XYZ file of C-alpha atoms in Angstrom:
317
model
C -9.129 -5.769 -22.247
C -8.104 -3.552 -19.744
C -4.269 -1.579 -20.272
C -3.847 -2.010 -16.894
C -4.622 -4.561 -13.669
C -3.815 -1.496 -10.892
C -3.343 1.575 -10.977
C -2.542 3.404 -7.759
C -3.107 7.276 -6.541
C -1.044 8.698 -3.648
C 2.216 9.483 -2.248
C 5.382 8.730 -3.689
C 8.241 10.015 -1.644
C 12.064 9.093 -0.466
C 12.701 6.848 2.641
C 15.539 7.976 4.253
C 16.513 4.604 6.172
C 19.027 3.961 8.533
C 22.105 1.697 8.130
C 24.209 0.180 10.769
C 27.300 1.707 11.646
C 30.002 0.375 13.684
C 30.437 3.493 15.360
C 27.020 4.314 16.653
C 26.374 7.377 14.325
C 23.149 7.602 12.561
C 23.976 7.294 8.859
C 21.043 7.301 6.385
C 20.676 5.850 2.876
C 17.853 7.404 0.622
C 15.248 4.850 -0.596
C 12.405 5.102 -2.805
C 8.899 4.620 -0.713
C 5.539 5.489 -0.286
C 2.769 2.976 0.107
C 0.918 3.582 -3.313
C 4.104 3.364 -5.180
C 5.484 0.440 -3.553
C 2.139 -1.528 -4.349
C 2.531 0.010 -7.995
C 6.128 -1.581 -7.661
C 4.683 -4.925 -6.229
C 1.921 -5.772 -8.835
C 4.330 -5.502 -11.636
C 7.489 -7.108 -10.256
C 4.554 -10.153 -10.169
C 3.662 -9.820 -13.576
C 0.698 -7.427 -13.292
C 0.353 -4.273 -14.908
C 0.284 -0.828 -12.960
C 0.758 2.981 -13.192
C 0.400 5.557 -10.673
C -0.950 8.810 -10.509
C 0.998 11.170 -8.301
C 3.298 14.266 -8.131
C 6.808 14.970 -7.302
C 9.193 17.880 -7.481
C 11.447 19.059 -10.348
C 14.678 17.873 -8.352
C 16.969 14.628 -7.642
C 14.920 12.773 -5.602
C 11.615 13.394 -7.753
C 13.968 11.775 -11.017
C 15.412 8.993 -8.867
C 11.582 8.050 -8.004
C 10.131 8.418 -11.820
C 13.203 6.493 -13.085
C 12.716 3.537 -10.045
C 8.707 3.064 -10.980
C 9.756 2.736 -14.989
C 12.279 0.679 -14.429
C 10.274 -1.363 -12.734
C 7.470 -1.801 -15.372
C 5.343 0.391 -14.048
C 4.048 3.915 -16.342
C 4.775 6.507 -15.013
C 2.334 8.765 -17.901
C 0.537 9.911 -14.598
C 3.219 11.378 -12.085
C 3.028 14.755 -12.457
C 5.715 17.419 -11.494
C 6.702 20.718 -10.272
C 9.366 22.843 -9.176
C 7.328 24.548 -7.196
C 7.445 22.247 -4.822
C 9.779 19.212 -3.108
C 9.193 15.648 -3.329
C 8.360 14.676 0.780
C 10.260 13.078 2.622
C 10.433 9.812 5.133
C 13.162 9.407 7.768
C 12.851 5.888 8.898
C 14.178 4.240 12.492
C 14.070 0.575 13.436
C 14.516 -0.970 16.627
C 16.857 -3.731 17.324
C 14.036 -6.156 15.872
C 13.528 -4.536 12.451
C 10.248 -3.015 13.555
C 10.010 0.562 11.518
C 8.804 3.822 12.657
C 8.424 7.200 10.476
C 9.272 10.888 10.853
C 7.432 12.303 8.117
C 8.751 15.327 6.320
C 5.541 16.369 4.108
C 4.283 19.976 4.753
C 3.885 21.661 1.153
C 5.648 18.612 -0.417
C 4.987 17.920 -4.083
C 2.569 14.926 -3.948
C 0.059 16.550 -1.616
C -0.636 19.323 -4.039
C -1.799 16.753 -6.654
C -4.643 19.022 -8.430
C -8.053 17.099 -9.760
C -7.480 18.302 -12.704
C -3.874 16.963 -12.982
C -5.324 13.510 -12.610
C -4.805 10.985 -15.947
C -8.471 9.926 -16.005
C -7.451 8.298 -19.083
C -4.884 5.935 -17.362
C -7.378 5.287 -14.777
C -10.500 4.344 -16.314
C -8.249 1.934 -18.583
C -7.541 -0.290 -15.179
C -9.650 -3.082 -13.344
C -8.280 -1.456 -9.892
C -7.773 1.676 -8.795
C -5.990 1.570 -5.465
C -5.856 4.093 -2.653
C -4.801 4.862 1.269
C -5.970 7.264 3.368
C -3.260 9.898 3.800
C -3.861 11.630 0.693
C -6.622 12.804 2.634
C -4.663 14.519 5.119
C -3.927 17.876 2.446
C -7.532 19.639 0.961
C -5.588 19.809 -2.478
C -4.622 15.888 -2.451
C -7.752 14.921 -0.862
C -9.893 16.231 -3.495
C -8.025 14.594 -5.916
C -8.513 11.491 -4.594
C -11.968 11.610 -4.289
C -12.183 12.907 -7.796
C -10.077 9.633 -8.541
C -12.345 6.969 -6.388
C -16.166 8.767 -8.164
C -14.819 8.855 -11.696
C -13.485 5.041 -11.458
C -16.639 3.936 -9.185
C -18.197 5.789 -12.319
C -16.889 3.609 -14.108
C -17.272 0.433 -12.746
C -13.223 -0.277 -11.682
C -12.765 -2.178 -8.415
C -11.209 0.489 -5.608
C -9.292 -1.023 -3.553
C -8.195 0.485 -0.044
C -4.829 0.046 2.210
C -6.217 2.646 5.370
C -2.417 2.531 6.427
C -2.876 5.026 9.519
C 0.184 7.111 10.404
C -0.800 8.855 13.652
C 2.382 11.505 12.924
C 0.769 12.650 10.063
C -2.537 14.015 11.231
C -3.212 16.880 13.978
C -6.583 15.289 15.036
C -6.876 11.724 15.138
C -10.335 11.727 14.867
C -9.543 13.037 11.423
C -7.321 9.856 10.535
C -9.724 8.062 11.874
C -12.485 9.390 9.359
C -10.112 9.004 6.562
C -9.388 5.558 7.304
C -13.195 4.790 7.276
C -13.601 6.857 4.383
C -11.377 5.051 2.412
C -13.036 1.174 3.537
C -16.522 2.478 2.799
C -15.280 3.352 -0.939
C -13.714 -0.181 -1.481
C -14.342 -3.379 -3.021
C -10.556 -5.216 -1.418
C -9.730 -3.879 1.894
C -6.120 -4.231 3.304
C -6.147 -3.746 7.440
C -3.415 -4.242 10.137
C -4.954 -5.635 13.246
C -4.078 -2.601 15.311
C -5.353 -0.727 12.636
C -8.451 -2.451 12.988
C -9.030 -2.000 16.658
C -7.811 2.034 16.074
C -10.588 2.688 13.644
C -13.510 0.385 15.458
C -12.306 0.140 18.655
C -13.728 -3.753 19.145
C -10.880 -6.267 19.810
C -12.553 -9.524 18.428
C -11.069 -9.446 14.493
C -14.672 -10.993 12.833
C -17.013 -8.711 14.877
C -14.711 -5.476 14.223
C -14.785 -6.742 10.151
C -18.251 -6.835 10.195
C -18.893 -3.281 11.844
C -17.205 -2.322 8.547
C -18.977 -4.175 6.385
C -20.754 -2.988 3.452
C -22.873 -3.993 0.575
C -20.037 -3.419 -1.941
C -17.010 -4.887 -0.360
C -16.108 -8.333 -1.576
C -12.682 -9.035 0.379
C -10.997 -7.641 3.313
C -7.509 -9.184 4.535
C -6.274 -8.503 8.465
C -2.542 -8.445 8.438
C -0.739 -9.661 11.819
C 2.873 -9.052 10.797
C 5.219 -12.002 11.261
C 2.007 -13.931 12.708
C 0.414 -13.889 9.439
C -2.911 -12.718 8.526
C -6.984 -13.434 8.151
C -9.376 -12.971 5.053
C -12.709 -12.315 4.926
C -15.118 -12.443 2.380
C -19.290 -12.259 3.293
C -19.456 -16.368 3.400
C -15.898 -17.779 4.075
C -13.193 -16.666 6.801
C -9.669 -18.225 6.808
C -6.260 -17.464 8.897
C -3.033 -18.286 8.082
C 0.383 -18.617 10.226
C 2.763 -16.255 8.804
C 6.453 -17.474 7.781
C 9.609 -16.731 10.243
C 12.645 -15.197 8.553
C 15.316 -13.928 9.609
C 14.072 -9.810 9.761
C 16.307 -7.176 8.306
C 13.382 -4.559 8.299
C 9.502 -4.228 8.046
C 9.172 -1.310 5.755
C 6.937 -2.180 2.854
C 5.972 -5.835 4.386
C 2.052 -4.863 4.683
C 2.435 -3.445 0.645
C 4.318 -6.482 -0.961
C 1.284 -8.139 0.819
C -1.524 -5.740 -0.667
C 0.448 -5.847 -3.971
C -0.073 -9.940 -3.790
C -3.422 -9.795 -3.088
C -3.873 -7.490 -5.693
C -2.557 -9.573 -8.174
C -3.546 -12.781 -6.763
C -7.594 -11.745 -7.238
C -6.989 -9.606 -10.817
C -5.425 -13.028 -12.341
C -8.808 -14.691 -10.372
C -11.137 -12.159 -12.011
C -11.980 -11.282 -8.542
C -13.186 -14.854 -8.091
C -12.610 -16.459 -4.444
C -14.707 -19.742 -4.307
C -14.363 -21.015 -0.596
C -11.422 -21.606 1.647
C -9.348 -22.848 -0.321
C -8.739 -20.225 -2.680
C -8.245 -17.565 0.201
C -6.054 -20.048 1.905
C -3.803 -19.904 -1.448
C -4.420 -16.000 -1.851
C -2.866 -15.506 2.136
C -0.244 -18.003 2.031
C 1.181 -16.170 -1.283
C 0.520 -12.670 0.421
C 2.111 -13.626 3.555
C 5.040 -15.254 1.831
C 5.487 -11.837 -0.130
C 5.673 -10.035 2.982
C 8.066 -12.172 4.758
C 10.409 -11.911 1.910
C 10.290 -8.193 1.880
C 11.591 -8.007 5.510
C 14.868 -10.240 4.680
C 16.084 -6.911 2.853
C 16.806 -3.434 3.774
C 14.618 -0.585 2.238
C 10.356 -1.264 1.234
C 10.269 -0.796 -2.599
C 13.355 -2.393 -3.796
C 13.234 -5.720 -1.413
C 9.845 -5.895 -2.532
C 9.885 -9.978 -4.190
C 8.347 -11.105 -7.655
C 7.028 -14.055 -8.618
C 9.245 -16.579 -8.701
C 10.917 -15.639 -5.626
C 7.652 -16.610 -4.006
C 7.749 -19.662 -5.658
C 10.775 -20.743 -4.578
C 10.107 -19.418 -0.981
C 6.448 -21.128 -0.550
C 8.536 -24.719 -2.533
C 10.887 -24.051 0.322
C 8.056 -24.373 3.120
């Protein structure tokens, strides 16, 4: 048996997200974030078992981050640090509808200089998944370590799963990101894809005919993710959408990882197993519901649900 369901590589860094003030001033509260960490978060505030493999700096932020992820369950035997360098950096603004956008702060930060050989291989070839994005492969150092990552777990037979989660502030050339993103989906076995995403990286509008220009022969599950309107899964046979659930929004950060960290644990506690509609029906409604509840709180990694809080939420529909 496997010591772990997930284990996720990439960038672990502080949102700095707004709060509201009656005076109009812009007054900032510092969250832990990052997409890889927050699905690390997710899969074990639902049971699973995760650890990531990353790197932050020698400083406040890079403890405050170490000490969130181990509180949370997850190990934290892989982060790697440095004072050298700084842990990067997220300043977060939301429009009147909780809709997030990001001012990234990551040139020379501590996480992109994540060596190959500062990977633990050990942690990773000891987990069914090994989960990535695509903005590790932004920074030569980080990038190689990722791919390092994604060969020595394909080498070893572990299910990658890919979130492409395309930040257009992040990249000089967009063609680039766009390559990245790609990158990333060929590698995978689970795909996770926002529907603009989607028509950013394949440029067709129609959802099916855009999944299946991605298709390969090793993918076994991709998931289109419509924000509050729910989301579509595809497997090669079956095809199902679901409505999503309204809720009163606080924010959106971390919506699109509570619902990768679902689906994550949703097919690891199926053994990967999705036989027809009906069980991707169950797998989206539970992702969805995960998402939704993530937006009724301020910040991505801490309003991110576990499971009974689903429970009760889905009971309550």
């Amino acid at each position: 048996m496997s010591r772990f369901d997930v284990v996720t590589i990439g960038e672990l860094l502080i949102d700095l997200v707004p709060l509201p003030s009656a005076d109009g001033s812009m007054r900032f509260v510092a969250k832990p974030g990052g997409a890889p960490g927050n699905v690390a978060v997710g899969v074990a505030r639902l049971g699973g078992r995760s650890a990531m493999l990353t790197k932050v700096g020698e400083e406040a932020f890079g403890r405050m981050l170490v000490d969130t992820l181990r509180t949370n369950g997850v190990a934290v035997d892989g982060i790697a640090s440095t004072a050298e360098r700084r842990t990067g950096l997220a300043v977060v603004t939301l429009t009147d509808q909780g809709d997030r956008d990001f001012f990234f702060y990551r040139d020379g930060c501590a996480d992109s200089d994540l060596l190959p050989d500062e990977l633990a291989l050990d942690l990773l070839r000891d987990s069914r998944v090994c989960h990535v994005g695509s903005l590790y492969l932004a920074q030569p150092t980080s990038a190689s370590a990722q791919r390092y990552a994604v060969a020595a777990a394909q080498a070893a037979g572990i299910t990658v799963s890919a979130d492409p989660n395309l930040r257009v502030h992040l990249w000089n050339d967009r063609e680039a990101m766009l390559a990245a993103g790609r990158e990333v989906i060929g590698q995978a076995r689970i795909v996770k894809i926002s529907d603009e995403e989607l028509v950013m990286l394949t440029g067709v509008a129609d959802t099916e005919a855009a999944i299946r220009s991605l298709w390969h022969d090793g993918m076994q599950v991709v998931a289109v993710t419509r924000g509050p309107e729910g989301a579509e899964i595809f497997t090669m046979d079956d095809h199902v959408r679901v409505d999503g659930f309204p809720v009163e929004t606080v924010d959106t950060i971390g919506c699109g990882d509570a619902f990768m960290a679902t689906m994550l644990a949703e097919l690891v506690g199926r053994d990967f197993r999705l036989t027809g509609q009906d069980d991707l029906t169950a797998v989206a409604r539970r992702a969805c519901a995960a998402g939704a509840l993530t937006a009724t709180r301020t910040g991505g990694m801490e309003s991110l649900p576990d499971q009974a809080a689903v429970d009760r939420f889905l009971a309550s529909r």
